[in-house]
Coordinates of C-alpha atoms and ligand atoms in Angstrom, one line a residue:
M1 CA -7.2 -82.3 -76.4
K2 CA -4.6 -85.0 -76.9
T3 CA -3.2 -86.9 -73.9
K4 CA 0.3 -88.2 -74.5
E5 CA 1.6 -90.9 -72.3
A6 CA 5.3 -90.8 -72.8
G7 CA 6.9 -94.0 -74.0
S8 CA 6.1 -97.0 -71.8
L9 CA 5.0 -95.1 -68.7
A10 CA 2.4 -97.1 -66.9
V11 CA 0.0 -94.8 -65.2
N12 CA -2.6 -96.0 -62.7
A13 CA -6.3 -95.1 -63.3
H14 CA -6.3 -92.9 -60.3
V15 CA -3.5 -90.7 -61.6
A16 CA -4.8 -90.7 -65.2
G17 CA -8.3 -89.7 -64.0
W18 CA -7.0 -86.8 -61.9
V19 CA -4.8 -85.5 -64.7
E20 CA -7.7 -85.6 -67.1
E21 CA -9.9 -83.7 -64.7
M22 CA -7.3 -81.0 -64.2
A23 CA -6.7 -80.8 -67.9
K24 CA -10.4 -80.2 -68.4
L25 CA -10.2 -77.3 -66.0
C26 CA -7.0 -75.7 -67.3
R27 CA -7.6 -76.5 -71.0
P28 CA -4.0 -76.8 -72.3
D29 CA -3.4 -77.5 -76.0
R30 CA -1.3 -80.5 -75.1
V31 CA -0.5 -82.7 -72.1
V32 CA 3.0 -84.1 -71.9
W33 CA 4.1 -86.8 -69.3
C34 CA 7.6 -86.5 -68.1
D35 CA 9.7 -89.7 -67.6
G36 CA 12.9 -88.0 -66.3
S37 CA 15.2 -89.3 -69.0
E38 CA 18.2 -87.6 -70.4
E39 CA 16.7 -87.4 -73.8
E40 CA 13.7 -85.6 -72.3
R41 CA 15.9 -83.1 -70.5
K42 CA 17.6 -82.2 -73.8
R43 CA 14.3 -81.9 -75.6
L44 CA 12.6 -79.8 -72.9
T45 CA 15.7 -77.5 -72.6
D46 CA 15.7 -76.9 -76.3
E47 CA 12.0 -76.1 -76.1
A48 CA 12.5 -73.7 -73.1
V49 CA 15.3 -71.9 -74.9
R50 CA 13.2 -71.6 -78.1
R51 CA 10.3 -70.1 -76.2
G52 CA 12.6 -67.7 -74.3
E53 CA 11.8 -69.2 -70.9
V54 CA 15.5 -69.7 -70.3
I55 CA 18.8 -68.7 -71.9
R56 CA 21.6 -71.1 -72.5
L57 CA 24.8 -70.0 -70.8
N58 CA 28.4 -70.2 -72.1
E59 CA 28.8 -73.9 -73.0
E60 CA 32.5 -73.9 -72.5
K61 CA 32.6 -72.1 -69.2
L62 CA 29.3 -73.3 -67.7
P63 CA 28.3 -76.5 -69.5
G64 CA 24.7 -77.4 -69.3
C65 CA 23.8 -74.2 -67.4
L66 CA 20.8 -72.1 -67.9
Y67 CA 19.8 -68.5 -67.0
S68 CA 16.4 -67.4 -66.1
R69 CA 14.8 -64.1 -65.1
S70 CA 11.5 -64.0 -63.2
A71 CA 8.8 -61.4 -63.5
E72 CA 9.8 -58.4 -61.3
N73 CA 7.0 -59.0 -58.9
D74 CA 7.8 -62.7 -58.6
V75 CA 11.2 -63.1 -57.0
A76 CA 10.5 -64.4 -53.4
R77 CA 7.9 -66.4 -51.5
T78 CA 4.7 -64.5 -50.8
E79 CA 3.7 -65.5 -47.3
H80 CA 0.6 -63.3 -47.3
L81 CA -0.8 -65.2 -50.3
T82 CA 0.0 -68.7 -48.8
F83 CA -2.9 -70.5 -47.2
I84 CA -3.6 -73.6 -45.2
C85 CA -7.1 -74.8 -46.2
T86 CA -8.3 -77.1 -43.4
N87 CA -12.0 -77.8 -42.8
N88 CA -11.8 -76.0 -39.4
R89 CA -10.0 -72.6 -39.3
E90 CA -8.6 -73.5 -35.8
D91 CA -6.6 -76.3 -37.3
A92 CA -4.5 -73.9 -39.3
G93 CA -3.7 -72.0 -36.2
P94 CA -2.8 -68.4 -35.5
T95 CA 0.4 -68.3 -37.5
N96 CA -1.1 -69.4 -40.9
N97 CA -3.5 -67.7 -43.3
W98 CA -6.5 -69.9 -43.6
M99 CA -9.1 -70.3 -46.3
D100 CA -12.1 -72.5 -46.4
P101 CA -11.3 -75.4 -48.8
A102 CA -14.5 -75.0 -50.8
E103 CA -13.8 -71.3 -51.2
A104 CA -10.2 -72.0 -52.1
Y105 CA -11.0 -74.5 -54.8
G106 CA -13.6 -72.1 -56.1
K107 CA -11.4 -69.1 -56.2
L108 CA -8.3 -70.8 -57.6
G109 CA -10.5 -72.9 -59.9
A110 CA -11.8 -69.7 -61.5
I111 CA -8.2 -68.6 -62.2
F112 CA -7.1 -72.0 -63.5
D113 CA -10.1 -72.2 -65.7
G114 CA -8.8 -72.1 -69.3
S115 CA -5.5 -70.6 -68.0
M116 CA -3.4 -73.1 -70.1
K117 CA -5.0 -72.4 -73.4
G118 CA -2.3 -72.2 -76.0
R119 CA 0.1 -73.8 -73.6
T120 CA 1.3 -77.3 -72.7
M121 CA 0.5 -79.0 -69.4
Y122 CA 3.5 -81.0 -68.1
V123 CA 2.8 -84.0 -65.8
V124 CA 5.7 -84.2 -63.5
P125 CA 5.8 -87.3 -61.2
F126 CA 8.4 -87.0 -58.4
L127 CA 9.7 -88.7 -55.3
M128 CA 10.5 -86.9 -52.1
G129 CA 13.0 -89.0 -50.2
P130 CA 15.2 -92.0 -51.2
K131 CA 13.5 -94.8 -53.0
G132 CA 12.6 -97.5 -50.5
S133 CA 12.7 -95.1 -47.5
P134 CA 10.1 -95.6 -44.8
L135 CA 9.2 -91.9 -45.3
V136 CA 9.3 -91.6 -49.1
K137 CA 6.4 -89.7 -50.7
V138 CA 5.2 -89.5 -54.2
G139 CA 3.9 -86.3 -55.7
I140 CA 2.6 -85.4 -59.1
Q141 CA 2.9 -81.8 -60.2
L142 CA 1.0 -80.4 -63.2
T143 CA 2.5 -77.2 -64.5
D144 CA 2.5 -75.0 -67.5
S145 CA 6.0 -73.8 -66.8
L146 CA 9.0 -75.4 -68.4
Y147 CA 11.3 -73.5 -66.0
V148 CA 9.4 -75.3 -63.2
V149 CA 9.8 -78.7 -64.9
L150 CA 13.5 -78.2 -65.4
N151 CA 13.9 -77.2 -61.7
M152 CA 11.8 -80.1 -60.5
R153 CA 14.1 -82.4 -62.4
V154 CA 17.1 -81.2 -60.4
M155 CA 15.4 -80.8 -57.0
T156 CA 13.5 -84.1 -56.9
R157 CA 13.8 -87.7 -58.1
M158 CA 11.6 -87.1 -61.1
G159 CA 9.8 -89.2 -63.7
R160 CA 9.5 -93.0 -64.1
I161 CA 11.0 -93.7 -60.7
A162 CA 8.1 -92.0 -59.0
L163 CA 5.4 -93.8 -61.0
E164 CA 7.1 -97.1 -60.2
E165 CA 7.0 -96.3 -56.5
L166 CA 3.3 -95.4 -56.8
G167 CA 2.5 -98.7 -58.4
Q168 CA -1.1 -99.4 -59.0
N169 CA -2.7 -98.1 -55.8
G170 CA -0.4 -95.9 -53.8
S171 CA -1.4 -92.5 -52.7
F172 CA 0.2 -89.3 -53.9
T173 CA 0.1 -85.6 -53.3
R174 CA -1.8 -83.9 -56.1
C175 CA 0.1 -80.7 -57.0
L176 CA -1.5 -78.3 -59.5
H177 CA 0.6 -75.4 -60.6
G178 CA -0.1 -72.7 -63.2
K179 CA 1.6 -69.4 -64.1
A180 CA -1.8 -68.0 -65.2
D181 CA -0.8 -64.3 -65.9
L182 CA 1.7 -64.0 -63.0
D183 CA -0.5 -61.3 -61.6
I184 CA 0.1 -60.8 -57.9
Q185 CA -3.6 -60.0 -57.5
R186 CA -4.4 -63.4 -58.8
R187 CA -1.7 -65.3 -56.9
F188 CA -2.5 -68.0 -54.3
I189 CA -0.6 -70.9 -52.8
C190 CA -3.2 -73.1 -51.2
H191 CA -2.6 -76.3 -49.2
F192 CA -5.3 -78.9 -48.6
P193 CA -3.7 -81.2 -46.0
Q194 CA -6.9 -83.2 -45.5
D195 CA -7.0 -83.9 -49.3
N196 CA -3.2 -84.3 -49.7
A197 CA -3.3 -81.6 -52.4
V198 CA -1.6 -78.3 -53.2
W199 CA -2.9 -75.7 -55.7
S200 CA -0.5 -72.8 -56.6
V201 CA -1.3 -70.2 -59.2
G202 CA 0.2 -66.9 -60.4
S203 CA 3.8 -67.4 -59.5
A204 CA 6.8 -69.2 -61.0
Y205 CA 9.1 -68.5 -58.0
G206 CA 10.9 -71.5 -56.3
G207 CA 9.2 -71.7 -53.0
N208 CA 5.8 -70.9 -54.5
A209 CA 6.1 -73.1 -57.6
L210 CA 8.4 -76.0 -57.0
L211 CA 5.7 -77.8 -55.1
G212 CA 7.8 -80.7 -53.8
K213 CA 9.8 -78.3 -51.7
K214 CA 8.1 -76.1 -49.2
C215 CA 4.6 -77.1 -50.1
L216 CA 4.8 -80.9 -50.0
A217 CA 8.0 -81.6 -48.0
L218 CA 7.2 -79.1 -45.3
R219 CA 3.6 -77.9 -45.1
I220 CA 1.9 -81.1 -46.2
G221 CA 4.8 -83.1 -44.8
S222 CA 4.5 -81.6 -41.3
Y223 CA 0.8 -82.4 -41.3
L224 CA 1.4 -86.0 -42.3
G225 CA 4.2 -86.2 -39.9
R226 CA 2.0 -85.4 -37.0
E227 CA -0.5 -88.1 -38.0
Q228 CA 2.2 -90.7 -38.7
G229 CA 4.7 -90.0 -35.9
W230 CA 7.5 -88.2 -37.6
L231 CA 8.7 -84.6 -38.2
A232 CA 9.1 -82.5 -41.4
E233 CA 11.6 -79.7 -40.6
H234 CA 13.3 -76.7 -42.3
M235 CA 16.8 -78.2 -41.5
L236 CA 20.1 -79.0 -43.1
I237 CA 21.7 -82.4 -42.4
L238 CA 25.5 -82.8 -42.2
G239 CA 28.0 -85.3 -41.2
I240 CA 31.2 -84.4 -39.3
E241 CA 34.1 -86.8 -39.8
S242 CA 36.7 -86.6 -37.1
P243 CA 40.4 -87.4 -37.7
D244 CA 39.8 -90.9 -36.5
G245 CA 37.4 -91.5 -39.3
K246 CA 34.2 -91.6 -37.3
V247 CA 31.2 -89.6 -38.7
D248 CA 28.5 -88.0 -36.5
Y249 CA 25.5 -86.3 -37.9
V250 CA 23.7 -83.1 -36.9
T251 CA 20.7 -81.2 -38.2
A252 CA 20.2 -77.5 -38.0
A253 CA 17.1 -75.3 -38.4
F254 CA 17.8 -71.7 -39.4
P255 CA 15.2 -69.4 -41.1
S256 CA 15.4 -68.7 -44.8
Q257 CA 18.7 -67.0 -45.8
C258 CA 20.3 -67.6 -42.4
G259 CA 23.1 -70.0 -43.3
K260 CA 21.8 -73.6 -43.8
T261 CA 23.4 -74.1 -47.3
N262 CA 26.6 -72.6 -46.1
L263 CA 26.8 -74.7 -43.0
A264 CA 25.8 -77.9 -44.8
M265 CA 28.8 -77.4 -47.2
L266 CA 31.3 -76.2 -44.7
V267 CA 35.0 -76.5 -45.5
P268 CA 37.2 -76.8 -42.4
P269 CA 39.7 -74.0 -41.8
P270 CA 43.4 -74.9 -42.2
A271 CA 43.8 -75.0 -38.4
L272 CA 41.3 -77.9 -38.1
K273 CA 42.9 -80.2 -40.6
G274 CA 41.8 -83.8 -40.4
Y275 CA 38.1 -83.0 -40.1
K276 CA 35.7 -83.3 -43.0
I277 CA 32.1 -82.2 -43.5
W278 CA 29.7 -84.4 -45.5
T279 CA 26.6 -82.8 -46.9
V280 CA 23.3 -84.8 -46.7
G281 CA 20.9 -81.9 -47.2
D282 CA 20.8 -78.1 -47.1
D283 CA 17.2 -77.2 -46.5
I284 CA 14.8 -79.9 -45.4
A285 CA 15.0 -82.9 -43.1
W286 CA 12.4 -85.6 -42.4
L287 CA 13.0 -87.0 -39.0
Y288 CA 11.7 -90.2 -37.5
P289 CA 12.4 -92.3 -34.4
G290 CA 14.4 -95.4 -35.2
A291 CA 14.1 -98.8 -33.7
D292 CA 17.3 -98.1 -31.8
G293 CA 15.6 -95.2 -29.9
R294 CA 17.6 -92.6 -31.8
L295 CA 16.3 -89.9 -34.2
W296 CA 17.0 -90.6 -37.9
A297 CA 17.1 -88.0 -40.7
V298 CA 16.4 -88.2 -44.4
N299 CA 16.8 -85.4 -46.9
P300 CA 13.7 -85.5 -49.2
E301 CA 15.4 -83.5 -51.9
A302 CA 17.9 -84.2 -54.6
G303 CA 19.2 -80.8 -55.3
F304 CA 20.0 -77.3 -53.9
F305 CA 18.0 -74.2 -54.5
G306 CA 20.6 -71.9 -52.9
V307 CA 21.0 -68.2 -52.4
A308 CA 23.5 -66.8 -54.9
P309 CA 24.5 -63.4 -53.3
G310 CA 27.4 -63.8 -50.9
T311 CA 28.4 -67.2 -52.4
N312 CA 32.1 -67.1 -53.3
R313 CA 35.3 -69.2 -53.4
K314 CA 36.1 -68.2 -49.9
S315 CA 32.7 -68.3 -48.2
N316 CA 31.4 -71.5 -49.8
P317 CA 33.9 -73.2 -52.1
N318 CA 31.8 -76.4 -52.3
A319 CA 28.8 -74.5 -53.5
L320 CA 30.9 -72.8 -56.1
A321 CA 32.3 -76.1 -57.3
T322 CA 28.7 -77.5 -57.4
I323 CA 27.4 -74.9 -59.7
Q324 CA 29.9 -75.1 -62.6
K325 CA 27.7 -77.3 -64.7
N326 CA 24.0 -78.4 -65.1
T327 CA 22.9 -75.4 -63.0
I328 CA 19.9 -73.1 -63.4
F329 CA 20.7 -69.5 -62.3
T330 CA 17.7 -67.3 -61.5
N331 CA 17.7 -63.5 -61.2
V332 CA 21.5 -63.0 -61.2
V333 CA 23.5 -60.7 -63.5
L334 CA 24.0 -62.1 -67.0
K335 CA 27.5 -61.2 -68.2
D336 CA 28.2 -60.5 -71.9
D337 CA 30.3 -63.6 -72.2
G338 CA 27.4 -65.8 -71.2
T339 CA 28.5 -66.3 -67.6
V340 CA 26.9 -65.0 -64.4
W341 CA 27.7 -62.7 -61.5
W342 CA 26.2 -61.6 -58.3
E343 CA 27.1 -59.4 -55.4
G344 CA 29.8 -61.0 -53.3
L345 CA 31.0 -63.5 -56.0
E346 CA 34.1 -61.7 -57.2
D347 CA 35.0 -58.3 -58.7
P348 CA 32.0 -57.1 -60.7
P349 CA 32.1 -57.1 -64.5
L350 CA 32.4 -53.8 -66.2
E351 CA 28.8 -54.2 -67.4
G352 CA 26.1 -56.8 -67.9
T353 CA 22.4 -57.3 -67.8
D354 CA 20.8 -57.1 -64.4
W355 CA 18.0 -59.3 -62.9
R356 CA 15.4 -57.0 -64.3
G357 CA 16.8 -57.4 -67.8
R358 CA 18.3 -53.9 -68.0
R359 CA 21.8 -52.9 -68.9
W360 CA 23.8 -52.6 -65.8
T361 CA 27.1 -51.3 -64.6
P362 CA 28.6 -51.5 -61.0
A363 CA 28.4 -47.6 -61.0
S364 CA 24.6 -47.7 -61.4
G365 CA 24.2 -47.8 -57.6
E366 CA 21.7 -50.6 -57.8
K367 CA 22.1 -54.3 -57.1
G368 CA 22.8 -56.3 -60.3
A369 CA 21.5 -59.6 -58.8
H370 CA 18.3 -59.7 -56.8
P371 CA 19.1 -60.3 -53.1
N372 CA 17.1 -63.5 -53.3
S373 CA 18.6 -64.7 -56.6
R374 CA 19.2 -68.4 -56.6
F375 CA 21.0 -71.4 -58.2
T376 CA 19.4 -74.8 -58.7
A377 CA 22.0 -77.6 -58.8
P378 CA 22.1 -81.4 -58.3
L379 CA 23.2 -82.5 -54.9
L380 CA 25.4 -85.1 -56.5
Q381 CA 27.6 -82.4 -58.0
C382 CA 28.6 -81.2 -54.5
P383 CA 32.2 -82.2 -53.7
S384 CA 31.2 -82.8 -50.1
V385 CA 28.0 -84.9 -50.9
S386 CA 27.6 -87.6 -48.2
P387 CA 27.8 -91.2 -49.4
E388 CA 24.7 -91.6 -47.2
W389 CA 22.6 -88.9 -49.0
N390 CA 20.5 -91.5 -50.8
N391 CA 20.4 -94.1 -47.9
P392 CA 16.7 -95.1 -47.5
K393 CA 17.2 -95.3 -43.7
G394 CA 18.8 -91.9 -43.5
V395 CA 21.4 -91.0 -40.9
P396 CA 21.3 -91.0 -37.0
V397 CA 21.2 -87.6 -35.4
S398 CA 23.5 -86.7 -32.5
A399 CA 22.5 -83.1 -32.1
I400 CA 19.8 -80.7 -33.3
I401 CA 20.8 -77.0 -33.7
F402 CA 18.4 -74.1 -33.8
G403 CA 19.6 -70.7 -34.8
G404 CA 18.6 -67.3 -36.0
R405 CA 20.0 -64.0 -37.3
R406 CA 20.3 -61.9 -34.3
E407 CA 22.3 -58.7 -34.0
K408 CA 22.2 -58.9 -30.2
V409 CA 21.2 -61.0 -27.2
D410 CA 21.6 -64.6 -28.5
P411 CA 25.1 -65.8 -27.8
L412 CA 27.2 -67.7 -30.3
V413 CA 26.1 -71.0 -28.9
Y414 CA 24.3 -72.6 -25.9
E415 CA 23.1 -76.0 -25.0
S416 CA 19.6 -76.7 -23.7
F417 CA 19.2 -78.5 -20.4
H418 CA 17.0 -81.3 -21.8
W419 CA 14.7 -82.1 -24.6
R420 CA 11.8 -80.0 -23.3
H421 CA 14.0 -77.0 -22.7
G422 CA 15.4 -77.5 -26.2
V423 CA 11.9 -77.5 -27.7
Y424 CA 11.3 -74.3 -25.8
A425 CA 14.5 -72.8 -27.3
G426 CA 13.3 -73.8 -30.8
A427 CA 9.7 -72.7 -30.2
T428 CA 10.8 -69.2 -29.2
M429 CA 13.5 -68.6 -31.8
G430 CA 13.7 -65.1 -33.1
S431 CA 15.3 -63.9 -36.3
E432 CA 15.6 -60.8 -38.4
T433 CA 13.7 -61.1 -41.7
T434 CA 15.5 -61.6 -45.0
A435 CA 14.9 -61.2 -48.7
A436 CA 13.6 -64.8 -49.1
A437 CA 10.1 -63.6 -48.6
V438 CA 8.4 -60.5 -49.8
G439 CA 8.2 -57.7 -47.1
H440 CA 10.5 -55.6 -45.0
T441 CA 13.9 -57.1 -44.2
G442 CA 15.8 -56.9 -40.9
V443 CA 12.7 -57.0 -38.7
L444 CA 12.8 -59.3 -35.7
R445 CA 10.1 -61.9 -35.7
R446 CA 9.4 -65.1 -33.9
D447 CA 10.1 -68.0 -36.2
P448 CA 9.6 -71.2 -34.2
M449 CA 12.0 -73.9 -35.4
A450 CA 12.5 -71.8 -38.6
M451 CA 9.0 -73.2 -39.6
L452 CA 6.8 -70.1 -39.2
P453 CA 6.0 -70.0 -42.9
F454 CA 6.1 -73.7 -43.4
C455 CA 4.2 -75.4 -40.6
G456 CA 1.0 -77.0 -42.1
Y457 CA -1.1 -77.0 -39.0
H458 CA -1.7 -75.3 -35.6
V459 CA 1.6 -74.2 -34.2
G460 CA 0.5 -75.2 -30.6
D461 CA -0.2 -78.7 -31.8
Y462 CA 3.2 -78.7 -33.6
F463 CA 5.0 -77.9 -30.3
R464 CA 3.0 -80.7 -28.6
H465 CA 4.1 -83.1 -31.4
W466 CA 7.8 -82.1 -30.8
L467 CA 7.4 -82.8 -27.0
E468 CA 5.8 -86.2 -27.8
M469 CA 8.5 -87.1 -30.2
G470 CA 11.1 -86.6 -27.5
K471 CA 9.3 -89.1 -25.3
R472 CA 9.5 -91.7 -28.0
L473 CA 13.3 -91.5 -28.1
S474 CA 15.3 -93.4 -25.6
N475 CA 18.5 -91.8 -26.9
P476 CA 17.4 -88.4 -28.2
P477 CA 19.8 -85.9 -29.8
R478 CA 20.9 -83.0 -27.6
I479 CA 19.4 -79.6 -28.6
F480 CA 21.6 -76.5 -29.1
H481 CA 21.1 -72.9 -30.2
V482 CA 23.6 -70.9 -32.3
N483 CA 23.8 -67.3 -33.7
W484 CA 26.5 -66.5 -36.3
F485 CA 25.2 -63.0 -36.7
R486 CA 26.1 -61.0 -33.6
Q487 CA 27.3 -57.5 -34.4
D488 CA 29.4 -54.8 -32.7
K489 CA 28.2 -51.2 -32.4
G490 CA 29.6 -50.4 -35.8
G491 CA 27.5 -53.2 -37.4
K492 CA 30.4 -55.5 -38.0
Y493 CA 30.0 -59.2 -37.4
L494 CA 31.7 -60.4 -34.2
W495 CA 32.1 -63.9 -35.4
P496 CA 33.9 -64.8 -38.7
G497 CA 31.4 -67.5 -39.4
F498 CA 31.4 -69.8 -42.5
G499 CA 34.2 -72.4 -42.2
E500 CA 35.1 -71.2 -38.7
N501 CA 31.6 -72.4 -37.5
L502 CA 33.2 -75.9 -37.4
R503 CA 34.8 -74.8 -34.1
V504 CA 31.3 -74.4 -32.6
L505 CA 30.1 -77.7 -34.2
L506 CA 33.0 -79.5 -32.5
W507 CA 32.0 -78.3 -29.1
I508 CA 28.5 -79.3 -29.8
L509 CA 29.6 -82.8 -30.8
E510 CA 31.7 -83.1 -27.6
R511 CA 28.7 -82.1 -25.5
A512 CA 26.5 -84.5 -27.4
K513 CA 28.9 -87.3 -26.3
G514 CA 28.6 -86.1 -22.7
K515 CA 32.0 -84.4 -22.8
G516 CA 33.3 -80.9 -23.4
P517 CA 33.7 -78.3 -20.7
A518 CA 30.7 -75.9 -20.1
R519 CA 29.4 -73.5 -17.6
E520 CA 25.8 -73.5 -16.5
S521 CA 23.9 -70.3 -17.0
P522 CA 20.2 -69.3 -16.7
I523 CA 19.7 -69.9 -20.5
G524 CA 21.6 -73.2 -20.7
Y525 CA 25.1 -74.5 -20.9
L526 CA 27.7 -72.3 -22.6
P527 CA 31.3 -73.2 -23.5
V528 CA 33.9 -71.7 -21.3
P529 CA 36.1 -69.7 -23.7
E530 CA 38.9 -72.4 -23.4
A531 CA 36.4 -75.1 -24.5
L532 CA 36.3 -73.7 -28.1
N533 CA 39.2 -74.6 -30.3
V534 CA 40.4 -71.2 -31.4
S535 CA 43.9 -72.1 -32.7
G536 CA 44.7 -70.0 -35.7
L537 CA 41.5 -67.9 -35.3
D538 CA 41.6 -64.2 -35.5
V539 CA 39.2 -63.4 -32.7
S540 CA 40.3 -61.6 -29.6
R541 CA 39.6 -63.0 -26.1
E542 CA 37.5 -60.0 -25.5
T543 CA 35.3 -60.6 -28.5
L544 CA 35.0 -64.2 -27.6
E545 CA 33.8 -63.3 -24.1
E546 CA 31.3 -60.9 -25.6
L547 CA 30.0 -63.7 -28.0
L548 CA 29.6 -66.1 -25.0
K549 CA 28.1 -63.6 -22.6
V550 CA 24.6 -64.0 -21.3
D551 CA 23.0 -60.5 -21.6
R552 CA 20.7 -60.7 -18.6
G553 CA 18.7 -57.5 -19.4
G554 CA 18.4 -58.5 -23.0
W555 CA 17.2 -62.0 -22.1
L556 CA 14.6 -60.6 -19.7
E557 CA 13.2 -58.5 -22.6
E558 CA 13.4 -61.5 -24.8
A559 CA 11.3 -63.5 -22.4
E560 CA 8.8 -60.6 -22.3
S561 CA 8.5 -60.5 -26.1
Q562 CA 8.1 -64.3 -26.1
T563 CA 5.0 -63.8 -23.9
E564 CA 3.4 -61.9 -26.7
F565 CA 4.0 -64.8 -29.0
F566 CA 2.7 -67.3 -26.6
K567 CA -0.4 -65.3 -26.0
K568 CA -1.1 -65.4 -29.7
I569 CA -1.0 -69.2 -29.7
G570 CA -3.8 -69.5 -27.2
D571 CA -4.9 -72.6 -25.3
R572 CA -3.2 -75.1 -27.6
L573 CA 0.2 -73.9 -26.3
P574 CA 1.6 -76.8 -24.3
K575 CA 1.8 -75.9 -20.6
E576 CA 5.3 -77.4 -20.4
L577 CA 6.6 -74.6 -22.6
V578 CA 5.0 -71.9 -20.4
K579 CA 6.7 -73.6 -17.5
E580 CA 10.1 -73.5 -19.3
Q581 CA 9.6 -69.8 -19.8
T582 CA 8.7 -69.2 -16.1
D583 CA 11.7 -71.2 -15.1
L584 CA 14.0 -69.1 -17.4
V585 CA 12.7 -65.8 -15.9
R586 CA 13.2 -67.2 -12.4
R587 CA 16.7 -68.3 -13.2
L588 CA 17.5 -64.9 -14.8
A589 CA 16.1 -63.0 -11.8
A590 CA 18.2 -65.1 -9.4
V591 CA 21.5 -63.9 -11.0
H592 CA 23.1 -61.1 -9.0
E593 CA 25.1 -58.7 -11.2
Ligands
LIG1 P1 17.4 -70.6 -47.7 O1 17.8 -71.3 -48.9 O2 16.7 -69.3 -48.0 O3 16.6 -71.4 -46.8 O4 18.8 -70.0 -47.0 P2 19.9 -70.7 -46.1 O5 19.5 -70.8 -44.7 O6 20.4 -71.9 -46.8 O7 21.0 -69.6 -46.1 P3 22.4 -69.5 -46.9 O8 23.4 -70.5 -46.4 O9 22.2 -69.5 -48.3 O10 23.0 -68.1 -46.4 C1 22.2 -66.9 -46.5 C2 23.1 -65.7 -46.4 O11 23.8 -65.7 -45.1 C3 24.2 -65.6 -47.4 O12 24.3 -64.3 -47.8 C4 25.4 -66.0 -46.7 O13 26.6 -65.4 -47.2 C5 25.2 -65.6 -45.3 N1 25.8 -66.5 -44.3 C6 25.8 -67.8 -44.2 N2 26.5 -68.3 -43.2 C7 27.0 -67.2 -42.6 C8 27.9 -67.1 -41.4 O14 28.3 -68.0 -40.8 N3 28.2 -65.8 -41.1 C9 27.7 -64.7 -41.8 N4 28.1 -63.5 -41.3 N5 26.9 -64.8 -42.8 C10 26.6 -66.1 -43.2
LIG2 C1 13.5 -70.5 -48.3 O1 13.0 -69.4 -48.5 O2 13.6 -71.0 -47.2 C2 14.1 -71.3 -49.4 C3 13.9 -70.8 -50.8 O3 14.8 -72.3 -49.2 S1 12.3 -71.3 -51.3 O4 12.4 -72.6 -51.9 O5 11.8 -70.3 -52.2 O6 11.4 -71.4 -50.1
LIG3 MN1 14.9 -72.7 -47.0

C-alpha cells in the first residue's frame, strides 16, 4: 500500500498514525490526501465521472453541476441504524439507540475489514465553523466514496485549511466512512462521543455519510457543547434588515423537511418592501454565550444540502439562483438535455430518467424525483448570503424560534413567557414525520428542539443544559413557537407560508425588542390579529383568527401526550419542565369557554 501525501501537506504524527491504522483495517489500493484545491476538484470530478459515480450535467445550462443517483435503499437517514456508543447505556438516554463501544468497534470493524480492496481511500480534512472561531472544530473523514468527497468539499471548509488549524497537536474528530456493499443489513452509523470518533458504514446518503454534518456538528457537537458550555442545534440562522438598515438575527429549529432552508432564504413579499433577509445558515447553529451576556450563533457549515421537491422560482427564488452552477443534484429527474427536474419545480418534461434510473414520464403515476432528493450547493452562491456568514465570532441572537409541522392545534405563532417556558415549548415540540428519514411519513412524534435524531447524549441532560445556558445569559433571546402547516378540513394549508412568513418574523422581532401588541393566553403570548402586518395578504380575517386561536381541548390532549414522552425520559427530566407542564394544564383548566 502506498501512502500519498498530497503536495506540501504537513500532517502531524497523530493524524498520520491514525490514517495508517485505518488503512490497515480497510485495505484500500491507494490512499489520497485531499488539499481542497481547485486543481484537485477538477481531477476528482473527472475521476468520479469516469467511474460512473456522478454524471456531468449540461455545461451551458448548469455549469459545473453534477448528477448522482443513490442505491434505491439509500436515499434517507436510517435512524434505526444510528447509534450513540457511550460507555454507559444510560448516557445515551431513552431517545437514542445505544451500542457498547467495544461491540460497535468489533461489529463495524468486521465490515470495514478489507472493504476498500480495489478502491481508493480519500483523506478529507475539514473545518466546521469559521477559521479562528472560538467554536471551530477539525474533523478528518476517511472515505471510499468520491461522491462523499465532492459533497464534503461543498459542505465544509475542506483541505489544507483544516490541517493548518490542527497544527501539530490539536485534537480532531476521527471520522471513518465506507460504502462497503451498501447493504442495509450491514449499515451502521456509530458515534463514540467519549473518543471523539464516528464510524459510518454501508451508506452513501448525506446525513449518514457526510460526517461533518449531523454526526460531527450535531451528535458529537452536542456532547462537546454540554462539556464546554455551548449548544449544537438543528437550526437555521438568518438576519432581518429593516428599512432603517439595522440587522437583527434569529435562529429557528424545525425538524427535517419542515422549512429551515426556505425560511433562511426568504424573499420579502412586495407588500413588505424595504426589508431584506440575510442567510447565515440553513441547518445547523452552534450557540455560545458571549461576553456581553447575549447568545451568539455560528454556522459550522459552508454549503446547503437542501430538499429539492417543492423548490421553485416562487417558493424559494434564492435557492433556485444558488443551484445554477457548481451544484450536485442527488435523486432528482435527469432530463434528456442534461438538466434536472423535480416535483414542484416547473411543468414536468415530457420524459426523462427518474431517481431509480428508469425511463419516466409524468403519466407514469410515480414520482420522478425521490421526495428526499437533494441539492448540494456552496453557501457563497446564495444571493442572500450574509456578509457575516464567515465571521469567527458569529452573530448575536435576538430570538429563538421552535416549530413543527402540525395539521392542527399549534397556532401560527406564540411567544413563551420566559426562558424556562421557552425551553419547555422546545422540549415538547411535536411534528409529523417526513421523507428525510426512512419510515412512515405524516406520523406525529415528539421531536424536542428538532433534535430527536441528533442529540448525542441523554435528552434529560440536554434539557438541563438548555436551562443552565439560560442562566448564563444576562440578555437572553426570547423564545417563540411557529407552525406554518395548519390545514383546513379539506387538507389545504391555512397560511400561505414561504415569503409571507416574514410577517410573523416581524412580530417576533418587535416582541424581542419589548414591543408589539400581544394577548396573554394559557400557552403564551399571541399576536392580536391587528399586530400582524397583513397588508396585501390574501388571508381572510376568519382564517387569521383560526390560525391564532388557542384550541383549549386540543392543548389539553397535547399536554396529556407530552406526559407520555416525559415518562419515557425518566428521572433525568428536569423538574422545572414538569412544573411548566403542570402550570400549563392549570392555566388551560382555568379558562372558561
Ligand atoms: P432539512 O434539510 O431536511 O433539514 O429540511 P428543512 O427544514 O430545511 O426544510 P425545507 O426548507 O427544505 O422545506 C421542506 C419542505 O417544506 C419543502 O417541500 C418546502 O416546500 C416545504 N415548506 C417550506 N416552508 C414552507 C412554508 O412556509 N409553508 C408550506 N406550506 N410549506 C413549506
Ligand atoms: C435532515 O434530514 O435534517 C437534513 C438532511 O438536513 S441530512 O443531512 O441527510 O440529515
Ligand atoms: Mn436538517
